[in-house]
Amino acid sequence: MHGSLTCFSGALMQYWAMIFSLKRVSKGILRLALMVVLCACPESRILCQESSTGPVFSSPVLDLGMVVQDLDASAAFYGKVLGCKEVKGFSVASPFATSIGLVDHMDVTARVFLLGEGEKQSRIKMMSFPKAKAAKSDQRFIHSTLGFSYLTLHVMNLDASMKRLKAAKIPFEGETPVALGGNNALLVVRDPDGNFVELIGPRRSAAE
Protein backbone atom coordinates (compact mmCIF):
# COMPACT_ATOMS: atom_id res chain seq x y z
CA MET A 1 0.00 0.00 0.00
CA HIS A 2 2.83 2.41 0.86
CA GLY A 3 4.42 1.75 -2.54
CA SER A 4 1.16 2.67 -4.29
CA LEU A 5 0.83 5.94 -2.33
CA THR A 6 4.28 7.06 -3.41
CA CYS A 7 3.04 7.09 -6.99
CA PHE A 8 0.94 10.15 -6.22
CA SER A 9 3.91 12.35 -5.32
CA GLY A 10 5.62 15.03 -7.37
CA ALA A 11 4.31 15.79 -10.85
CA LEU A 12 1.37 13.40 -10.52
CA MET A 13 0.07 15.14 -7.41
CA GLN A 14 0.40 18.50 -9.14
CA TYR A 15 -1.56 17.16 -12.11
CA TRP A 16 -4.28 15.80 -9.82
CA ALA A 17 -4.48 19.11 -7.90
CA MET A 18 -4.85 21.01 -11.17
CA ILE A 19 -7.81 18.84 -12.18
CA PHE A 20 -9.61 19.45 -8.90
CA SER A 21 -8.88 23.19 -9.00
CA LEU A 22 -11.12 23.56 -12.03
CA LYS A 23 -14.53 24.94 -11.20
CA ARG A 24 -16.42 22.75 -13.59
CA VAL A 25 -15.14 19.24 -14.16
CA SER A 26 -17.30 16.55 -15.71
CA LYS A 27 -17.43 13.06 -14.27
CA GLY A 28 -15.91 11.76 -17.50
CA ILE A 29 -12.85 13.96 -17.12
CA LEU A 30 -12.46 12.92 -13.49
CA ARG A 31 -12.55 9.23 -14.43
CA LEU A 32 -10.02 9.80 -17.21
CA ALA A 33 -7.74 11.72 -14.86
CA LEU A 34 -7.92 8.94 -12.28
CA MET A 35 -6.99 6.31 -14.89
CA VAL A 36 -4.01 8.41 -16.04
CA VAL A 37 -2.69 8.69 -12.48
CA LEU A 38 -3.24 5.01 -11.67
CA CYS A 39 -1.70 3.71 -14.88
CA ALA A 40 1.33 5.96 -14.41
CA CYS A 41 2.04 4.09 -11.19
CA PRO A 42 3.96 0.80 -11.82
CA GLU A 43 2.22 -0.95 -8.92
CA SER A 44 -1.18 -0.03 -10.33
CA ARG A 45 -0.64 -1.06 -13.95
CA ILE A 46 -1.78 -4.60 -13.27
CA LEU A 47 -5.03 -3.21 -11.87
CA CYS A 48 -5.52 -1.07 -14.97
CA GLN A 49 -4.94 -4.05 -17.24
CA GLU A 50 -7.24 -6.34 -15.30
CA SER A 51 -10.05 -3.78 -15.32
CA SER A 52 -10.42 -4.12 -19.08
CA THR A 53 -13.47 -6.13 -20.07
CA GLY A 54 -12.30 -6.79 -23.63
CA PRO A 55 -10.87 -10.13 -24.77
CA VAL A 56 -7.12 -10.63 -24.89
CA PHE A 57 -7.01 -12.99 -27.86
CA SER A 58 -8.71 -12.45 -31.20
CA SER A 59 -9.35 -16.18 -31.62
CA PRO A 60 -9.70 -19.16 -29.24
CA VAL A 61 -8.16 -21.43 -31.87
CA LEU A 62 -4.70 -22.84 -31.12
CA ASP A 63 -2.24 -23.57 -33.94
CA LEU A 64 0.60 -26.01 -33.29
CA GLY A 65 3.78 -25.93 -35.34
CA MET A 66 5.41 -29.36 -35.43
CA VAL A 67 8.80 -30.29 -36.90
CA VAL A 68 9.00 -33.97 -37.84
CA GLN A 69 11.68 -36.26 -39.22
CA ASP A 70 9.61 -37.99 -41.91
CA LEU A 71 6.85 -35.73 -43.22
CA ASP A 72 4.99 -38.46 -45.09
CA ALA A 73 5.03 -40.87 -42.14
CA SER A 74 3.80 -38.23 -39.70
CA ALA A 75 1.15 -37.01 -42.14
CA ALA A 76 -0.16 -40.56 -42.49
CA PHE A 77 -0.25 -40.99 -38.71
CA TYR A 78 -2.11 -37.78 -37.92
CA GLY A 79 -4.28 -37.95 -41.02
CA LYS A 80 -5.21 -41.56 -41.78
CA VAL A 81 -4.67 -43.11 -38.35
CA LEU A 82 -5.82 -40.39 -35.94
CA GLY A 83 -8.37 -38.92 -38.33
CA CYS A 84 -7.21 -35.31 -38.69
CA LYS A 85 -8.32 -33.65 -41.91
CA GLU A 86 -5.57 -32.41 -44.20
CA VAL A 87 -6.20 -29.08 -45.92
CA LYS A 88 -4.11 -26.85 -48.15
CA GLY A 89 -0.67 -26.25 -46.74
CA PHE A 90 1.61 -23.28 -47.21
CA SER A 91 5.20 -22.32 -47.99
CA VAL A 92 7.38 -19.52 -46.65
CA ALA A 93 10.53 -18.44 -48.48
CA SER A 94 13.82 -18.52 -46.62
CA PRO A 95 14.41 -14.72 -46.45
CA PHE A 96 11.15 -13.98 -44.63
CA ALA A 97 11.26 -17.10 -42.42
CA THR A 98 14.82 -16.19 -41.43
CA SER A 99 13.91 -12.55 -40.76
CA ILE A 100 11.40 -13.55 -38.08
CA GLY A 101 13.90 -15.86 -36.40
CA LEU A 102 12.17 -19.21 -36.96
CA VAL A 103 14.74 -20.81 -39.28
CA ASP A 104 18.37 -20.45 -40.24
CA HIS A 105 18.23 -19.72 -43.97
CA MET A 106 15.82 -22.50 -44.90
CA ASP A 107 12.56 -22.58 -46.84
CA VAL A 108 9.48 -23.67 -44.93
CA THR A 109 6.92 -26.03 -46.44
CA ALA A 110 4.08 -27.05 -44.15
CA ARG A 111 1.27 -29.57 -44.39
CA VAL A 112 -1.77 -28.51 -42.39
CA PHE A 113 -4.23 -30.70 -40.50
CA LEU A 114 -7.50 -29.68 -38.85
CA LEU A 115 -9.33 -31.31 -35.96
CA GLY A 116 -12.75 -30.67 -37.50
CA GLU A 117 -14.79 -28.96 -40.18
CA GLY A 118 -14.92 -25.21 -40.71
CA GLU A 119 -12.44 -22.37 -40.45
CA LYS A 120 -12.38 -21.96 -36.66
CA GLN A 121 -10.51 -25.17 -35.91
CA SER A 122 -7.21 -25.87 -34.22
CA ARG A 123 -4.49 -26.64 -36.73
CA ILE A 124 -1.38 -28.77 -36.75
CA LYS A 125 1.23 -27.23 -39.04
CA MET A 126 3.66 -30.00 -39.89
CA MET A 127 7.13 -29.34 -41.33
CA SER A 128 10.33 -31.24 -42.00
CA PHE A 129 13.90 -29.98 -42.47
CA PRO A 130 16.06 -32.96 -43.56
CA LYS A 131 19.17 -30.80 -44.06
CA ALA A 132 19.00 -29.47 -40.51
CA LYS A 133 19.54 -32.90 -38.92
CA ALA A 134 17.53 -31.88 -35.88
CA ALA A 135 17.99 -33.86 -32.66
CA LYS A 136 15.03 -35.52 -30.99
CA SER A 137 14.09 -34.44 -27.48
CA ASP A 138 14.12 -36.93 -24.62
CA GLN A 139 10.56 -38.26 -24.64
CA ARG A 140 10.95 -41.24 -22.35
CA PHE A 141 8.49 -39.54 -20.00
CA ILE A 142 6.76 -36.16 -20.09
CA HIS A 143 9.05 -35.02 -17.26
CA SER A 144 12.22 -36.03 -19.13
CA THR A 145 12.56 -32.71 -20.93
CA LEU A 146 11.25 -29.16 -20.69
CA GLY A 147 8.70 -27.73 -23.09
CA PHE A 148 5.45 -28.96 -24.58
CA SER A 149 5.22 -32.65 -23.77
CA TYR A 150 2.03 -34.10 -25.21
CA LEU A 151 -0.98 -33.42 -27.39
CA THR A 152 -4.52 -34.14 -26.19
CA LEU A 153 -7.21 -34.98 -28.75
CA HIS A 154 -10.85 -35.40 -27.74
CA VAL A 155 -12.47 -37.95 -30.04
CA MET A 156 -16.09 -38.92 -30.66
CA ASN A 157 -15.45 -42.68 -30.57
CA LEU A 158 -12.36 -44.01 -28.82
CA ASP A 159 -13.02 -47.56 -29.97
CA ALA A 160 -12.90 -46.44 -33.60
CA SER A 161 -9.59 -44.67 -32.96
CA MET A 162 -8.21 -47.78 -31.25
CA LYS A 163 -9.20 -49.90 -34.23
CA ARG A 164 -7.28 -47.68 -36.64
CA LEU A 165 -4.26 -47.57 -34.33
CA LYS A 166 -4.18 -51.36 -34.02
CA ALA A 167 -4.45 -51.72 -37.80
CA ALA A 168 -1.44 -49.41 -38.13
CA LYS A 169 0.39 -51.46 -35.46
CA ILE A 170 0.73 -48.49 -33.11
CA PRO A 171 1.33 -49.76 -29.54
CA PHE A 172 -0.60 -48.35 -26.60
CA GLU A 173 1.45 -46.79 -23.81
CA GLY A 174 1.40 -47.93 -20.18
CA GLU A 175 -1.84 -49.62 -19.16
CA THR A 176 -4.03 -47.51 -21.40
CA PRO A 177 -6.82 -47.33 -22.25
CA VAL A 178 -7.93 -46.50 -18.71
CA ALA A 179 -11.43 -45.56 -17.60
CA LEU A 180 -12.09 -41.94 -16.67
CA GLY A 181 -15.60 -42.34 -15.38
CA GLY A 182 -18.89 -42.74 -17.14
CA ASN A 183 -18.19 -44.19 -20.56
CA ASN A 184 -15.05 -42.15 -21.21
CA ALA A 185 -11.53 -43.51 -21.34
CA LEU A 186 -8.01 -42.25 -21.98
CA LEU A 187 -5.52 -43.76 -24.41
CA VAL A 188 -1.87 -42.76 -24.85
CA VAL A 189 0.17 -43.50 -27.98
CA ARG A 190 3.27 -42.09 -29.66
CA ASP A 191 3.62 -40.54 -33.09
CA PRO A 192 6.43 -41.57 -35.50
CA ASP A 193 8.88 -39.24 -33.73
CA GLY A 194 8.05 -40.59 -30.28
CA ASN A 195 5.88 -37.67 -29.16
CA PHE A 196 3.05 -38.49 -26.76
CA VAL A 197 -0.51 -38.20 -28.05
CA GLU A 198 -3.38 -38.51 -25.60
CA LEU A 199 -6.80 -39.56 -26.89
CA ILE A 200 -9.89 -39.05 -24.73
CA GLY A 201 -13.39 -40.15 -25.65
CA PRO A 202 -16.27 -42.56 -25.08
CA ARG A 203 -15.85 -46.32 -25.47
CA ARG A 204 -18.39 -47.61 -27.96
CA SER A 205 -18.27 -50.02 -30.86
CA ALA A 206 -17.18 -48.45 -34.12
CA ALA A 207 -19.96 -48.22 -36.64
CA GLU A 208 -19.32 -50.38 -39.64
mmCIF file of N, CA and C in Angstrom, residues 81-159:
data_model
loop_
_atom_site.group_PDB
_atom_site.id
_atom_site.type_symbol
_atom_site.label_atom_id
_atom_site.label_comp_id
_atom_site.label_asym_id
_atom_site.label_seq_id
_atom_site.Cartn_x
_atom_site.Cartn_y
_atom_site.Cartn_z
ATOM 1 N N VAL A 81 -4.514 -42.315 -39.571
ATOM 2 C CA VAL A 81 -4.669 -43.111 -38.347
ATOM 3 C C VAL A 81 -5.488 -42.366 -37.286
ATOM 4 N N LEU A 82 -5.102 -41.132 -36.980
ATOM 5 C CA LEU A 82 -5.820 -40.390 -35.943
ATOM 6 C C LEU A 82 -7.094 -39.740 -36.458
ATOM 7 N N GLY A 83 -7.140 -39.475 -37.758
ATOM 8 C CA GLY A 83 -8.368 -38.923 -38.329
ATOM 9 C C GLY A 83 -8.389 -37.425 -38.529
ATOM 10 N N CYS A 84 -7.250 -36.753 -38.417
ATOM 11 C CA CYS A 84 -7.214 -35.312 -38.689
ATOM 12 C C CYS A 84 -7.413 -35.074 -40.189
ATOM 13 N N LYS A 85 -8.022 -33.959 -40.514
ATOM 14 C CA LYS A 85 -8.317 -33.651 -41.911
ATOM 15 C C LYS A 85 -7.229 -32.758 -42.491
ATOM 16 N N GLU A 86 -6.600 -33.225 -43.572
ATOM 17 C CA GLU A 86 -5.566 -32.410 -44.204
ATOM 18 C C GLU A 86 -6.198 -31.394 -45.144
ATOM 19 N N VAL A 87 -5.743 -30.158 -45.040
ATOM 20 C CA VAL A 87 -6.197 -29.082 -45.915
ATOM 21 C C VAL A 87 -4.977 -28.497 -46.623
ATOM 22 N N LYS A 88 -5.202 -27.454 -47.389
ATOM 23 C CA LYS A 88 -4.115 -26.851 -48.150
ATOM 24 C C LYS A 88 -3.022 -26.339 -47.226
ATOM 25 N N GLY A 89 -1.804 -26.700 -47.533
ATOM 26 C CA GLY A 89 -0.670 -26.252 -46.744
ATOM 27 C C GLY A 89 -0.156 -24.906 -47.216
ATOM 28 N N PHE A 90 1.045 -24.568 -46.811
ATOM 29 C CA PHE A 90 1.615 -23.279 -47.206
ATOM 30 C C PHE A 90 3.133 -23.371 -47.235
ATOM 31 N N SER A 91 3.738 -22.399 -47.910
ATOM 32 C CA SER A 91 5.198 -22.316 -47.992
ATOM 33 C C SER A 91 5.639 -20.909 -47.630
ATOM 34 N N VAL A 92 6.800 -20.819 -47.005
ATOM 35 C CA VAL A 92 7.384 -19.525 -46.646
ATOM 36 C C VAL A 92 8.825 -19.519 -47.139
ATOM 37 N N ALA A 93 9.172 -18.523 -47.940
ATOM 38 C CA ALA A 93 10.527 -18.440 -48.484
ATOM 39 C C ALA A 93 11.540 -18.160 -47.378
ATOM 40 N N SER A 94 12.748 -18.627 -47.610
ATOM 41 C CA SER A 94 13.816 -18.516 -46.616
ATOM 42 C C SER A 94 14.062 -17.098 -46.098
ATOM 43 N N PRO A 95 14.112 -16.068 -46.965
ATOM 44 C CA PRO A 95 14.413 -14.721 -46.449
ATOM 45 C C PRO A 95 13.435 -14.250 -45.376
ATOM 46 N N PHE A 96 12.134 -14.438 -45.616
ATOM 47 C CA PHE A 96 11.153 -13.984 -44.630
ATOM 48 C C PHE A 96 11.185 -14.860 -43.383
ATOM 49 N N ALA A 97 11.239 -16.187 -43.573
ATOM 50 C CA ALA A 97 11.264 -17.096 -42.425
ATOM 51 C C ALA A 97 12.487 -16.843 -41.553
ATOM 52 N N THR A 98 13.601 -16.500 -42.183
ATOM 53 C CA THR A 98 14.822 -16.193 -41.434
ATOM 54 C C THR A 98 14.698 -14.856 -40.711
ATOM 55 N N SER A 99 14.034 -13.894 -41.350
ATOM 56 C CA SER A 99 13.912 -12.551 -40.765
ATOM 57 C C SER A 99 13.099 -12.546 -39.482
ATOM 58 N N ILE A 100 12.192 -13.504 -39.311
ATOM 59 C CA ILE A 100 11.397 -13.551 -38.081
ATOM 60 C C ILE A 100 11.982 -14.520 -37.056
ATOM 61 N N GLY A 101 13.151 -15.082 -37.385
ATOM 62 C CA GLY A 101 13.896 -15.861 -36.403
ATOM 63 C C GLY A 101 13.485 -17.307 -36.241
ATOM 64 N N LEU A 102 12.642 -17.832 -37.127
ATOM 65 C CA LEU A 102 12.171 -19.206 -36.960
ATOM 66 C C LEU A 102 13.099 -20.240 -37.581
ATOM 67 N N VAL A 103 13.838 -19.867 -38.620
ATOM 68 C CA VAL A 103 14.741 -20.812 -39.279
ATOM 69 C C VAL A 103 16.075 -20.129 -39.542
ATOM 70 N N ASP A 104 17.045 -20.948 -39.899
ATOM 71 C CA ASP A 104 18.373 -20.453 -40.237
ATOM 72 C C ASP A 104 18.590 -20.651 -41.731
ATOM 73 N N HIS A 105 18.065 -19.717 -42.515
ATOM 74 C CA HIS A 105 18.227 -19.721 -43.971
ATOM 75 C C HIS A 105 17.707 -21.012 -44.610
ATOM 76 N N MET A 106 16.472 -21.327 -44.309
ATOM 77 C CA MET A 106 15.819 -22.496 -44.903
ATOM 78 C C MET A 106 14.402 -22.141 -45.317
ATOM 79 N N ASP A 107 13.951 -22.733 -46.426
ATOM 80 C CA ASP A 107 12.564 -22.577 -46.839
ATOM 81 C C ASP A 107 11.671 -23.405 -45.926
ATOM 82 N N VAL A 108 10.446 -22.954 -45.760
ATOM 83 C CA VAL A 108 9.476 -23.669 -44.929
ATOM 84 C C VAL A 108 8.328 -24.155 -45.804
ATOM 85 N N THR A 109 8.076 -25.442 -45.761
ATOM 86 C CA THR A 109 6.924 -26.028 -46.441
ATOM 87 C C THR A 109 6.139 -26.815 -45.412
ATOM 88 N N ALA A 110 4.890 -26.439 -45.213
ATOM 89 C CA ALA A 110 4.085 -27.050 -44.155
ATOM 90 C C ALA A 110 2.847 -27.732 -44.713
ATOM 91 N N ARG A 111 2.540 -28.896 -44.140
ATOM 92 C CA ARG A 111 1.267 -29.567 -44.391
ATOM 93 C C ARG A 111 0.378 -29.273 -43.188
ATOM 94 N N VAL A 112 -0.877 -28.975 -43.447
ATOM 95 C CA VAL A 112 -1.774 -28.505 -42.393
ATOM 96 C C VAL A 112 -2.905 -29.497 -42.167
ATOM 97 N N PHE A 113 -3.172 -29.769 -40.889
ATOM 98 C CA PHE A 113 -4.233 -30.703 -40.503
ATOM 99 C C PHE A 113 -5.175 -30.026 -39.518
ATOM 100 N N LEU A 114 -6.481 -30.234 -39.730
ATOM 101 C CA LEU A 114 -7.505 -29.681 -38.852
ATOM 102 C C LEU A 114 -8.102 -30.775 -37.985
ATOM 103 N N LEU A 115 -8.669 -30.357 -36.853
ATOM 104 C CA LEU A 115 -9.333 -31.309 -35.960
ATOM 105 C C LEU A 115 -10.828 -31.397 -36.234
ATOM 106 N N GLY A 116 -11.322 -30.630 -37.186
ATOM 107 C CA GLY A 116 -12.749 -30.672 -37.497
ATOM 108 C C GLY A 116 -13.056 -29.886 -38.745
ATOM 109 N N GLU A 117 -14.347 -29.696 -39.011
ATOM 110 C CA GLU A 117 -14.792 -28.963 -40.182
ATOM 111 C C GLU A 117 -14.886 -27.474 -39.863
ATOM 112 N N GLY A 118 -14.775 -26.650 -40.896
ATOM 113 C CA GLY A 118 -14.922 -25.215 -40.713
ATOM 114 C C GLY A 118 -13.599 -24.508 -40.514
ATOM 115 N N GLU A 119 -13.655 -23.173 -40.545
ATOM 116 C CA GLU A 119 -12.444 -22.367 -40.449
ATOM 117 C C GLU A 119 -11.914 -22.257 -39.021
ATOM 118 N N LYS A 120 -12.806 -22.161 -38.048
ATOM 119 C CA LYS A 120 -12.383 -21.963 -36.660
ATOM 120 C C LYS A 120 -12.049 -23.289 -35.997
ATOM 121 N N GLN A 121 -10.960 -23.886 -36.438
ATOM 122 C CA GLN A 121 -10.510 -25.169 -35.914
ATOM 123 C C GLN A 121 -9.029 -25.080 -35.578
ATOM 124 N N SER A 122 -8.632 -25.791 -34.543
ATOM 125 C CA SER A 122 -7.206 -25.866 -34.221
ATOM 126 C C SER A 122 -6.467 -26.559 -35.355
ATOM 127 N N ARG A 123 -5.258 -26.109 -35.612
ATOM 128 C CA ARG A 123 -4.494 -26.636 -36.735
ATOM 129 C C ARG A 123 -3.140 -27.174 -36.274
ATOM 130 N N ILE A 124 -2.737 -28.254 -36.918
ATOM 131 C CA ILE A 124 -1.383 -28.775 -36.746
ATOM 132 C C ILE A 124 -0.622 -28.438 -38.018
ATOM 133 N N LYS A 125 0.421 -27.627 -37.884
ATOM 134 C CA LYS A 125 1.230 -27.226 -39.039
ATOM 135 C C LYS A 125 2.516 -28.047 -39.007
ATOM 136 N N MET A 126 2.599 -28.988 -39.920
ATOM 137 C CA MET A 126 3.656 -29.999 -39.888
ATOM 138 C C MET A 126 4.744 -29.691 -40.915
ATOM 139 N N MET A 127 5.998 -29.685 -40.462
ATOM 140 C CA MET A 127 7.127 -29.344 -41.326
ATOM 141 C C MET A 127 8.281 -30.315 -41.121
ATOM 142 N N SER A 128 9.141 -30.393 -42.111
ATOM 143 C CA SER A 128 10.332 -31.236 -42.000
ATOM 144 C C SER A 128 11.518 -30.509 -42.624
ATOM 145 N N PHE A 129 12.675 -30.624 -41.987
ATOM 146 C CA PHE A 129 13.896 -29.984 -42.474
ATOM 147 C C PHE A 129 15.023 -31.018 -42.489
ATOM 148 N N PRO A 130 15.059 -31.880 -43.510
ATOM 149 C CA PRO A 130 16.060 -32.962 -43.562
ATOM 150 C C PRO A 130 17.503 -32.470 -43.468
ATOM 151 N N LYS A 131 17.796 -31.310 -44.063
ATOM 152 C CA LYS A 131 19.168 -30.805 -44.063
ATOM 153 C C LYS A 131 19.608 -30.309 -42.686
ATOM 154 N N ALA A 132 18.655 -30.015 -41.824
ATOM 155 C CA ALA A 132 18.998 -29.469 -40.505
ATOM 156 C C ALA A 132 19.509 -30.536 -39.549
ATOM 157 N N LYS A 133 19.137 -31.786 -39.785
ATOM 158 C CA LYS A 133 19.543 -32.900 -38.922
ATOM 159 C C LYS A 133 19.223 -32.603 -37.453
ATOM 160 N N ALA A 134 17.965 -32.252 -37.224
ATOM 161 C CA ALA A 134 17.530 -31.882 -35.875
ATOM 162 C C ALA A 134 17.581 -33.070 -34.925
ATOM 163 N N ALA A 135 17.927 -32.805 -33.680
ATOM 164 C CA ALA A 135 17.993 -33.855 -32.664
ATOM 165 C C ALA A 135 16.632 -34.022 -32.004
ATOM 166 N N LYS A 136 16.286 -35.247 -31.678
ATOM 167 C CA LYS A 136 15.029 -35.519 -30.991
ATOM 168 C C LYS A 136 15.169 -35.174 -29.509
ATOM 169 N N SER A 137 14.081 -34.709 -28.919
ATOM 170 C CA SER A 137 14.085 -34.438 -27.483
ATOM 171 C C SER A 137 13.897 -35.746 -26.727
ATOM 172 N N ASP A 138 14.274 -35.744 -25.459
ATOM 173 C CA ASP A 138 14.117 -36.926 -24.616
ATOM 174 C C ASP A 138 12.641 -37.081 -24.261
ATOM 175 N N GLN A 139 11.989 -38.061 -24.858
ATOM 176 C CA GLN A 139 10.564 -38.262 -24.637
ATOM 177 C C GLN A 139 10.275 -39.580 -23.920
ATOM 178 N N ARG A 140 11.219 -40.006 -23.086
ATOM 179 C CA ARG A 140 10.950 -41.237 -22.346
ATOM 180 C C ARG A 140 9.721 -41.061 -21.455
ATOM 181 N N PHE A 141 9.664 -39.922 -20.786
ATOM 182 C CA PHE A 141 8.495 -39.541 -19.996
ATOM 183 C C PHE A 141 8.217 -38.065 -20.257
ATOM 184 N N ILE A 142 7.049 -37.574 -19.852
ATOM 185 C CA ILE A 142 6.762 -36.163 -20.086
ATOM 186 C C ILE A 142 7.611 -35.260 -19.199
ATOM 187 N N HIS A 143 8.190 -35.825 -18.133
ATOM 188 C CA HIS A 143 9.055 -35.023 -17.265
ATOM 189 C C HIS A 143 10.530 -35.151 -17.634
ATOM 190 N N SER A 144 10.823 -35.817 -18.745
ATOM 191 C CA SER A 144 12.222 -36.028 -19.133
ATOM 192 C C SER A 144 12.854 -34.794 -19.765
ATOM 193 N N THR A 145 12.037 -33.901 -20.282
ATOM 194 C CA THR A 145 12.563 -32.706 -20.926
ATOM 195 C C THR A 145 11.594 -31.553 -20.724
ATOM 196 N N LEU A 146 12.096 -30.339 -20.842
ATOM 197 C CA LEU A 146 11.246 -29.165 -20.690
ATOM 198 C C LEU A 146 10.523 -28.850 -21.993
ATOM 199 N N GLY A 147 9.436 -28.119 -21.888
ATOM 200 C CA GLY A 147 8.698 -27.728 -23.086
ATOM 201 C C GLY A 147 7.368 -28.443 -23.195
ATOM 202 N N PHE A 148 6.725 -28.293 -24.349
ATOM 203 C CA PHE A 148 5.450 -28.959 -24.577
ATOM 204 C C PHE A 148 5.685 -30.461 -24.670
ATOM 205 N N SER A 149 4.910 -31.230 -23.911
ATOM 206 C CA SER A 149 5.220 -32.652 -23.768
ATOM 207 C C SER A 149 4.233 -33.597 -24.431
ATOM 208 N N TYR A 150 2.980 -33.187 -24.575
ATOM 209 C CA TYR A 150 2.028 -34.096 -25.210
ATOM 210 C C TYR A 150 0.854 -33.330 -25.791
ATOM 211 N N LEU A 151 0.166 -33.986 -26.701
ATOM 212 C CA LEU A 151 -0.982 -33.416 -27.386
ATOM 213 C C LEU A 151 -2.220 -34.190 -26.969
ATOM 214 N N THR A 152 -3.279 -33.489 -26.582
ATOM 215 C CA THR A 152 -4.524 -34.142 -26.187
ATOM 216 C C THR A 152 -5.578 -33.929 -27.261
ATOM 217 N N LEU A 153 -6.147 -35.027 -27.749
ATOM 218 C CA LEU A 153 -7.211 -34.976 -28.750
ATOM 219 C C LEU A 153 -8.469 -35.597 -28.160
ATOM 220 N N HIS A 154 -9.570 -34.882 -28.226
ATOM 221 C CA HIS A 154 -10.851 -35.395 -27.742
ATOM 222 C C HIS A 154 -11.608 -35.969 -28.940
ATOM 223 N N VAL A 155 -11.862 -37.266 -28.904
ATOM 224 C CA VAL A 155 -12.472 -37.955 -30.041
ATOM 225 C C VAL A 155 -13.915 -38.335 -29.741
ATOM 226 N N MET A 156 -14.678 -38.552 -30.803
ATOM 227 C CA MET A 156 -16.085 -38.924 -30.660
ATOM 228 C C MET A 156 -16.256 -40.389 -30.290
ATOM 229 N N ASN A 157 -15.336 -41.231 -30.759
ATOM 230 C CA ASN A 157 -15.454 -42.676 -30.566
ATOM 231 C C ASN A 157 -14.054 -43.249 -30.351
ATOM 232 N N LEU A 158 -13.702 -43.518 -29.116
ATOM 233 C CA LEU A 158 -12.356 -44.009 -28.819
ATOM 234 C C LEU A 158 -12.133 -45.402 -29.385
ATOM 235 N N ASP A 159 -13.169 -46.222 -29.411
ATOM 236 C CA ASP A 159 -13.018 -47.565 -29.970
ATOM 237 C C ASP A 159 -12.638 -47.511 -31.446
#
